Short mmCIF file of C-alpha atoms (C1' of nucleotides) in Angstrom, two decimals:
data_model
loop_
_atom_site.label_atom_id
_atom_site.label_comp_id
_atom_site.label_asym_id
_atom_site.label_seq_id
_atom_site.Cartn_x
_atom_site.Cartn_y
_atom_site.Cartn_z
CA UNK A 1 -3.93 -11.11 -3.85
CA UNK A 2 -4.59 -11.32 -7.55
CA UNK A 3 -7.87 -9.62 -8.22
CA UNK A 4 -8.32 -10.84 -11.75
CA UNK A 5 -11.96 -9.93 -11.87
CA UNK A 6 -13.76 -6.78 -10.95
CA UNK A 7 -13.17 -5.34 -7.51
CA UNK A 8 -16.10 -3.88 -5.58
CA UNK A 9 -16.18 -0.10 -5.94
CA UNK A 10 -16.41 0.32 -2.18
CA UNK A 11 -13.10 -1.38 -1.72
CA UNK A 12 -11.50 0.22 -4.73
CA UNK A 13 -12.11 3.71 -3.34
CA UNK A 14 -11.67 3.24 0.39
CA UNK A 15 -8.43 4.81 1.61
CA UNK A 16 -7.87 2.34 4.41
CA UNK A 17 -8.26 -0.46 1.92
CA UNK A 18 -5.95 1.06 -0.65
CA UNK A 19 -3.45 1.57 2.11
CA UNK A 20 -3.66 -1.99 3.34
CA UNK A 21 -3.47 -3.53 -0.09
CA UNK A 22 -0.56 -1.41 -1.17
CA UNK A 23 1.19 -2.04 2.13
CA UNK A 24 0.77 -5.75 1.51
CA UNK A 25 2.42 -5.43 -1.86
CA UNK A 26 5.18 -3.32 -0.41
CA UNK A 27 5.75 -5.79 2.37
CA UNK A 28 5.98 -8.59 -0.10
CA UNK A 29 8.60 -6.69 -2.07
CA UNK A 30 10.49 -5.82 1.09
CA UNK A 31 10.10 -9.28 2.56
CA UNK A 32 11.35 -11.00 -0.58
CA UNK A 33 14.31 -8.67 -0.85
CA UNK A 34 15.25 -9.09 2.78
CA UNK A 35 14.77 -12.83 2.58
CA UNK A 36 17.59 -12.92 0.04
CA UNK A 37 19.81 -11.74 2.87
CA UNK A 38 18.14 -13.95 5.49
CA UNK A 39 16.61 -10.91 7.10
CA UNK A 40 13.19 -9.61 8.08
CA UNK A 41 11.71 -6.21 8.73
CA UNK A 42 12.50 -6.39 12.42
CA UNK A 43 16.14 -7.12 11.71
CA UNK A 44 16.49 -4.05 9.57
CA UNK A 45 14.69 -1.77 11.99
CA UNK A 46 16.81 -2.95 14.88
CA UNK A 47 20.13 -2.70 13.07
CA UNK A 48 19.23 0.75 11.77
CA UNK A 49 18.34 1.97 15.24
CA UNK A 50 21.62 0.66 16.60
CA UNK A 51 23.69 2.33 13.95
CA UNK A 52 21.93 5.66 14.20
CA UNK A 53 21.71 5.98 17.97
CA UNK A 54 24.41 3.61 19.15
CA UNK A 55 24.32 0.85 21.74
CA UNK A 56 21.27 0.79 23.94
CA UNK A 57 19.17 -1.32 26.23
CA UNK A 58 16.46 -3.54 24.84
CA UNK A 59 13.77 -1.34 26.30
CA UNK A 60 15.23 1.74 24.61
CA UNK A 61 15.47 -0.13 21.33
CA UNK A 62 11.89 -1.22 21.71
CA UNK A 63 10.80 2.39 22.03
CA UNK A 64 12.87 3.51 19.08
CA UNK A 65 11.85 0.80 16.67
CA UNK A 66 8.28 0.29 17.77
CA UNK A 67 9.01 -3.41 18.15
CA UNK A 68 7.48 -4.81 21.32
CA UNK A 69 10.08 -5.70 23.86
CA UNK A 70 8.75 -9.23 23.93
CA UNK A 71 9.35 -9.60 20.19
CA UNK A 72 12.69 -7.92 20.46
CA UNK A 73 14.01 -10.82 22.53
CA UNK A 74 13.72 -13.24 19.62
CA UNK A 75 14.95 -10.69 17.11
CA UNK A 76 18.05 -10.04 19.17
CA UNK A 77 18.60 -13.74 19.65
CA UNK A 78 18.55 -14.30 15.91
CA UNK A 79 20.98 -11.50 15.20
CA UNK A 80 23.23 -12.38 18.12
CA UNK A 81 23.45 -15.98 16.91
CA UNK A 82 24.81 -14.63 13.65
CA UNK A 83 27.22 -12.31 15.47
CA UNK A 84 25.61 -9.23 13.97
CA UNK A 85 25.21 -7.72 17.40
CA UNK A 86 26.17 -8.47 20.98
CA UNK A 87 24.10 -8.69 24.13
CA UNK A 88 26.00 -7.91 27.31
CA UNK A 89 24.73 -7.22 30.82
CA UNK A 90 24.79 -3.55 31.78
CA UNK A 91 27.11 -3.19 34.77
CA UNK A 92 25.50 0.10 35.73
CA UNK A 93 21.97 -1.27 35.83
CA UNK A 94 21.73 -4.97 36.33
CA UNK A 95 18.24 -5.17 34.95
CA UNK A 96 19.46 -4.14 31.54
CA UNK A 97 21.37 -5.61 28.65
CA UNK A 98 23.46 -3.45 26.40
CA UNK A 99 23.01 -4.28 22.74
CA UNK A 100 25.92 -3.40 20.52
CA UNK A 101 26.30 -3.57 16.77
CA UNK A 102 29.28 -5.58 15.54
CA UNK A 103 31.41 -4.85 12.53
CA UNK A 104 29.65 -7.60 10.61
CA UNK A 105 26.34 -6.22 11.76
CA UNK A 106 27.21 -2.88 10.27
CA UNK A 107 28.23 -4.53 7.01
CA UNK A 108 25.03 -6.54 6.96
CA UNK A 109 23.01 -3.38 7.46
CA UNK A 110 24.79 -1.85 4.46
CA UNK A 111 23.67 -4.73 2.29
CA UNK A 112 20.10 -4.39 3.50
CA UNK A 113 20.18 -0.66 2.81
CA UNK A 114 21.11 -1.33 -0.78
CA UNK A 115 18.43 -3.98 -1.22
CA UNK A 116 15.77 -1.74 0.23
CA UNK A 117 16.74 1.25 -1.88
CA UNK A 118 15.96 -0.85 -4.94
CA UNK A 119 12.65 -1.87 -3.47
CA UNK A 120 11.61 1.73 -2.93
CA UNK A 121 12.29 2.40 -6.56
CA UNK A 122 10.23 -0.54 -7.71
CA UNK A 123 7.45 0.42 -5.38
CA UNK A 124 7.25 4.02 -6.57
CA UNK A 125 8.15 3.27 -10.17
CA UNK A 126 5.09 4.87 -11.78
CA UNK A 127 5.45 8.15 -9.87
CA UNK A 128 7.49 11.18 -10.75
CA UNK A 129 9.92 12.64 -8.24
CA UNK A 130 7.42 15.33 -7.32
CA UNK A 131 4.69 12.79 -6.82
CA UNK A 132 6.93 10.63 -4.68
CA UNK A 133 7.61 13.55 -2.41
CA UNK A 134 3.94 14.37 -2.28
CA UNK A 135 3.11 10.82 -1.30
CA UNK A 136 5.71 10.48 1.42
CA UNK A 137 4.70 13.90 2.67
CA UNK A 138 1.07 12.95 3.00
CA UNK A 139 1.87 9.59 4.54
CA UNK A 140 4.24 11.22 6.98
CA UNK A 141 1.68 13.75 8.06
CA UNK A 142 -0.96 11.11 8.64
CA UNK A 143 1.45 8.97 10.55
CA UNK A 144 2.48 11.89 12.72
CA UNK A 145 -1.10 12.69 13.44
CA UNK A 146 -1.85 9.14 14.50
CA UNK A 147 1.23 8.39 16.55
CA UNK A 148 1.83 11.66 18.27
CA UNK B 1 3.49 0.73 18.03
CA UNK B 2 4.16 3.69 20.25
CA UNK B 3 7.44 5.19 19.21
CA UNK B 4 7.89 7.48 22.13
CA UNK B 5 11.54 8.07 21.47
CA UNK B 6 13.34 9.03 18.32
CA UNK B 7 12.75 6.95 15.23
CA UNK B 8 15.68 6.14 12.94
CA UNK B 9 15.77 8.50 9.97
CA UNK B 10 16.01 5.61 7.56
CA UNK B 11 12.69 4.27 8.71
CA UNK B 12 11.08 7.67 9.03
CA UNK B 13 11.68 8.43 5.36
CA UNK B 14 11.24 5.06 3.70
CA UNK B 15 7.99 4.92 1.73
CA UNK B 16 7.44 1.21 2.24
CA UNK B 17 7.82 1.75 5.95
CA UNK B 18 5.51 4.72 6.09
CA UNK B 19 3.03 2.71 4.16
CA UNK B 20 3.24 -0.29 6.45
CA UNK B 21 3.05 1.71 9.62
CA UNK B 22 0.14 3.78 8.46
CA UNK B 23 -1.61 0.68 7.18
CA UNK B 24 -1.17 -0.86 10.60
CA UNK B 25 -2.83 2.13 12.21
CA UNK B 26 -5.60 2.06 9.65
CA UNK B 27 -6.17 -1.61 10.19
CA UNK B 28 -6.40 -1.10 13.89
CA UNK B 29 -9.01 1.59 13.39
CA UNK B 30 -10.90 -0.57 10.94
CA UNK B 31 -10.51 -3.69 13.02
CA UNK B 32 -11.76 -2.03 16.18
CA UNK B 33 -14.73 -0.52 14.40
CA UNK B 34 -15.65 -3.79 12.74
CA UNK B 35 -15.19 -5.67 15.99
CA UNK B 36 -18.00 -3.61 17.46
CA UNK B 37 -20.23 -5.31 14.90
CA UNK B 38 -18.57 -8.73 15.31
CA UNK B 39 -17.02 -8.40 11.89
CA UNK B 40 -13.61 -8.51 10.29
CA UNK B 41 -12.12 -7.17 7.08
CA UNK B 42 -12.92 -10.35 5.20
CA UNK B 43 -16.56 -10.15 6.19
CA UNK B 44 -16.91 -6.68 4.79
CA UNK B 45 -15.10 -7.44 1.57
CA UNK B 46 -17.22 -10.50 0.97
CA UNK B 47 -20.55 -8.86 1.74
CA UNK B 48 -19.65 -5.87 -0.42
CA UNK B 49 -18.75 -8.10 -3.35
CA UNK B 50 -22.02 -9.96 -3.00
CA UNK B 51 -24.09 -6.82 -2.95
CA UNK B 52 -22.32 -5.21 -5.86
CA UNK B 53 -22.12 -8.17 -8.20
CA UNK B 54 -24.81 -10.46 -6.87
CA UNK B 55 -24.71 -14.13 -6.00
CA UNK B 56 -21.66 -16.00 -7.16
CA UNK B 57 -19.56 -19.10 -6.64
CA UNK B 58 -16.86 -19.13 -4.00
CA UNK B 59 -14.16 -19.14 -6.65
CA UNK B 60 -15.60 -16.05 -8.30
CA UNK B 61 -15.86 -14.33 -4.94
CA UNK B 62 -12.28 -15.24 -4.23
CA UNK B 63 -11.18 -13.51 -7.42
CA UNK B 64 -13.27 -10.44 -6.74
CA UNK B 65 -12.26 -9.93 -3.15
CA UNK B 66 -8.67 -11.13 -3.33
CA UNK B 67 -9.41 -13.49 -0.46
CA UNK B 68 -7.90 -16.91 -1.02
CA UNK B 69 -10.50 -19.53 -1.68
CA UNK B 70 -9.17 -21.52 1.24
CA UNK B 71 -9.77 -18.61 3.60
CA UNK B 72 -13.10 -17.90 2.05
CA UNK B 73 -14.42 -21.20 3.35
CA UNK B 74 -14.15 -20.12 6.97
CA UNK B 75 -15.38 -16.62 6.22
CA UNK B 76 -18.48 -17.98 4.52
CA UNK B 77 -19.04 -20.42 7.35
CA UNK B 78 -18.99 -17.61 9.87
CA UNK B 79 -21.42 -15.47 7.92
CA UNK B 80 -23.67 -18.39 7.05
CA UNK B 81 -23.89 -19.35 10.71
CA UNK B 82 -25.25 -15.89 11.37
CA UNK B 83 -27.66 -16.13 8.44
CA UNK B 84 -26.04 -13.19 6.71
CA UNK B 85 -25.64 -15.23 3.54
CA UNK B 86 -26.60 -18.63 2.20
CA UNK B 87 -24.50 -21.37 0.66
CA UNK B 88 -26.40 -23.61 -1.75
CA UNK B 89 -25.11 -26.16 -4.25
CA UNK B 90 -25.17 -24.94 -7.83
CA UNK B 91 -27.49 -27.23 -9.78
CA UNK B 92 -25.87 -26.23 -13.07
CA UNK B 93 -22.34 -27.09 -11.95
CA UNK B 94 -22.09 -29.54 -9.14
CA UNK B 95 -18.59 -28.45 -8.20
CA UNK B 96 -19.85 -25.07 -7.20
CA UNK B 97 -21.77 -23.46 -4.40
CA UNK B 98 -23.86 -20.38 -4.96
CA UNK B 99 -23.41 -17.78 -2.25
CA UNK B 100 -26.33 -15.46 -1.79
CA UNK B 101 -26.72 -12.41 0.42
CA UNK B 102 -29.71 -12.48 2.77
CA UNK B 103 -31.82 -9.56 3.80
CA UNK B 104 -30.08 -9.47 7.16
CA UNK B 105 -26.77 -9.69 5.37
CA UNK B 106 -27.61 -6.60 3.43
CA UNK B 107 -28.63 -4.80 6.59
CA UNK B 108 -25.45 -5.87 8.31
CA UNK B 109 -23.44 -4.54 5.39
CA UNK B 110 -25.21 -1.22 5.76
CA UNK B 111 -24.10 -0.97 9.36
CA UNK B 112 -20.53 -1.80 8.42
CA UNK B 113 -20.60 0.83 5.69
CA UNK B 114 -21.52 3.46 8.22
CA UNK B 115 -18.86 2.37 10.67
CA UNK B 116 -16.19 2.39 8.00
CA UNK B 117 -17.16 5.78 6.67
CA UNK B 118 -16.39 7.18 10.10
CA UNK B 119 -13.07 5.40 10.16
CA UNK B 120 -12.04 6.94 6.85
CA UNK B 121 -12.73 10.34 8.28
CA UNK B 122 -10.67 9.68 11.37
CA UNK B 123 -7.89 8.27 9.27
CA UNK B 124 -7.70 11.25 6.93
CA UNK B 125 -8.60 13.84 9.53
CA UNK B 126 -5.55 16.07 9.08
CA UNK B 127 -5.91 16.27 5.29
CA UNK B 128 -7.97 18.68 3.23
CA UNK B 129 -10.39 17.37 0.64
CA UNK B 130 -7.90 18.09 -2.12
CA UNK B 131 -5.16 16.28 -0.26
CA UNK B 132 -7.39 13.31 0.37
CA UNK B 133 -8.08 13.02 -3.32
CA UNK B 134 -4.41 13.37 -4.09
CA UNK B 135 -3.58 10.60 -1.67
CA UNK B 136 -6.17 8.14 -2.90
CA UNK B 137 -5.18 8.99 -6.44
CA UNK B 138 -1.54 8.20 -5.82
CA UNK B 139 -2.32 5.05 -3.87
CA UNK B 140 -4.69 3.91 -6.58
CA UNK B 141 -2.13 4.41 -9.28
CA UNK B 142 0.51 2.49 -7.41
CA UNK B 143 -1.90 -0.29 -6.66
CA UNK B 144 -2.91 -0.51 -10.29
CA UNK B 145 0.66 -0.65 -11.36
CA UNK B 146 1.43 -3.49 -8.99
CA UNK B 147 -1.63 -5.61 -9.48
CA UNK B 148 -2.23 -5.26 -13.16
"C1'" DT C 1 11.86 0.74 54.11
"C1'" DG C 2 7.94 -0.46 51.46
"C1'" DA C 3 5.51 0.34 47.14
"C1'" DA C 4 5.63 1.31 42.48
"C1'" DT C 5 8.15 1.02 38.29
"C1'" DT C 6 11.42 -0.79 34.87
"C1'" DC C 7 13.54 -4.52 32.49
"C1'" DG C 8 14.16 -8.91 30.19
"C1'" DT C 9 11.81 -13.04 29.21
"C1'" DT C 10 8.28 -16.70 28.24
"C1'" DA C 11 4.13 -17.90 26.46
"C1'" DG C 12 0.20 -17.29 23.91
"C1'" DT C 13 -3.42 -14.68 20.83
"C1'" DG C 14 -5.27 -12.63 16.54
"C1'" DC C 15 -5.41 -11.43 11.83
"C1'" DG C 16 -4.20 -11.44 7.20
"C1'" DA C 17 -1.65 -13.64 3.48
"C1'" DC C 18 -0.20 -17.66 1.38
"C1'" DT C 19 0.93 -22.96 0.04
"C1'" DA C 20 0.08 -27.88 -0.55
"C1'" DA C 21 -2.67 -31.46 -1.24
"C1'" DC C 22 -6.98 -34.04 -2.06
"C1'" DA C 23 -11.59 -35.57 -3.99
"C1'" DT C 24 -15.10 -34.35 -7.00
"C1'" DT C 25 -16.79 -32.55 -11.11
"C1'" DT C 26 -16.48 -30.35 -15.55
"C1'" DA C 27 -14.38 -29.09 -20.05
"C1'" DG C 28 -11.33 -29.80 -23.95
"C1'" DG C 29 -8.42 -32.05 -27.39
"C1'" DG C 30 -7.03 -36.12 -29.94
"C1'" DC D 1 -15.85 -40.92 -26.96
"C1'" DC D 2 -12.33 -41.17 -23.79
"C1'" DC D 3 -8.66 -39.36 -21.33
"C1'" DT D 4 -6.29 -35.66 -19.62
"C1'" DA D 5 -6.28 -31.17 -17.91
"C1'" DA D 6 -8.50 -27.75 -15.36
"C1'" DA D 7 -11.73 -25.80 -11.97
"C1'" DT D 8 -13.96 -26.02 -7.41
"C1'" DG D 9 -14.50 -26.52 -2.47
"C1'" DT D 10 -12.19 -28.04 1.51
"C1'" DT D 11 -8.67 -29.25 5.13
"C1'" DA D 12 -4.63 -28.38 7.18
"C1'" DG D 13 -0.88 -26.28 7.66
"C1'" DT D 14 3.04 -22.01 7.54
"C1'" DC D 15 4.82 -17.26 8.17
"C1'" DG D 16 5.23 -12.45 9.70
"C1'" DC D 17 3.79 -8.77 12.35
"C1'" DA D 18 1.24 -6.74 16.16
"C1'" DC D 19 -0.19 -7.15 20.72
"C1'" DT D 20 -1.34 -8.92 25.83
"C1'" DA D 21 -0.46 -11.16 30.24
"C1'" DA D 22 2.32 -12.53 33.61
"C1'" DC D 23 6.64 -13.42 36.06
"C1'" DG D 24 11.10 -12.62 38.80
"C1'" DA D 25 14.79 -9.64 39.41
"C1'" DA D 26 16.56 -5.05 39.89
"C1'" DT D 27 15.92 -0.23 40.62
"C1'" DT D 28 13.65 4.15 41.85
"C1'" DC D 29 10.71 6.88 44.68
"C1'" DA D 30 7.68 8.45 48.38
#
DNA sequence: TGAATTCGTTAGTGCGACTAACATTTAGGG
DNA sequence: CCCTAAATGTTAGTCGCACTAACGAATTCA
């Protein structure tokens, strides 16, 4: 995505475009950082949800993370293979699995947290603290409006 | 991406995440709107570049739009099949093709412009004019910083 | 009890971003 | 002038994320 030459004005000024392009850059930063820890966005989201809300069924985790339950299967497989979480049948509801964070999972999440904190700084580097707040405020409001 | 339940605080406040999620929503809006005209993001970017800067080689268009030259091949094929642009060998440099917008291509672009203007409004609906400017300003600065 | 719903899972789609490799053609440096 | 390096168009892949359809098994509800 190296626009060495002139970019069409229409694209340069269109919010949805700015958003997409910047999100692409952000995702590359995030993706590269996470890759250093053999992780992806879904891994982080899932681990974070588990730590903050505790063990839960896959369906509940799907709702909390926004990851489709179909995609969650593979994500959980990957993390379970590495013993970062455990998948056990729910005795109280035999349709469900209970997903539980392991000690190593929690440690892994800590590493990812640190990596991602750096990324946020790089991403927002040119903005002052006030501007950063303004940006996240505006983004948050838009997101609320479109998800709620 | 329907987060019906609670979202982890870490994700709710992380700029890169807000950005990605909002960009996803924006792209869905844009994608749906463009789909009504049998178009995709790449189509619009390419047509816009052609109208603003005139006929050009595929490599030049790749630089201007940020679309990889490999992906541009298919995009141009699709639009050429629909007579929205023309691909002719460049007599002055036999490595190159000259891509030229047709009259119908220009008309098609006009339709897409209208569709996308509506999408921008929907996207930014909850923001005042001042806030919209603030947002695009901040996004633009970040994008500049990361591409330049 | 029968119908509708929930849950985990498999399989497959679409789009955008990105890489590698190749043949052809052009441009540049000794 | 030649030879090497670079540019161009093209084919063929990969990857990640978002999303749909369909299924069997288990549970809830009317």
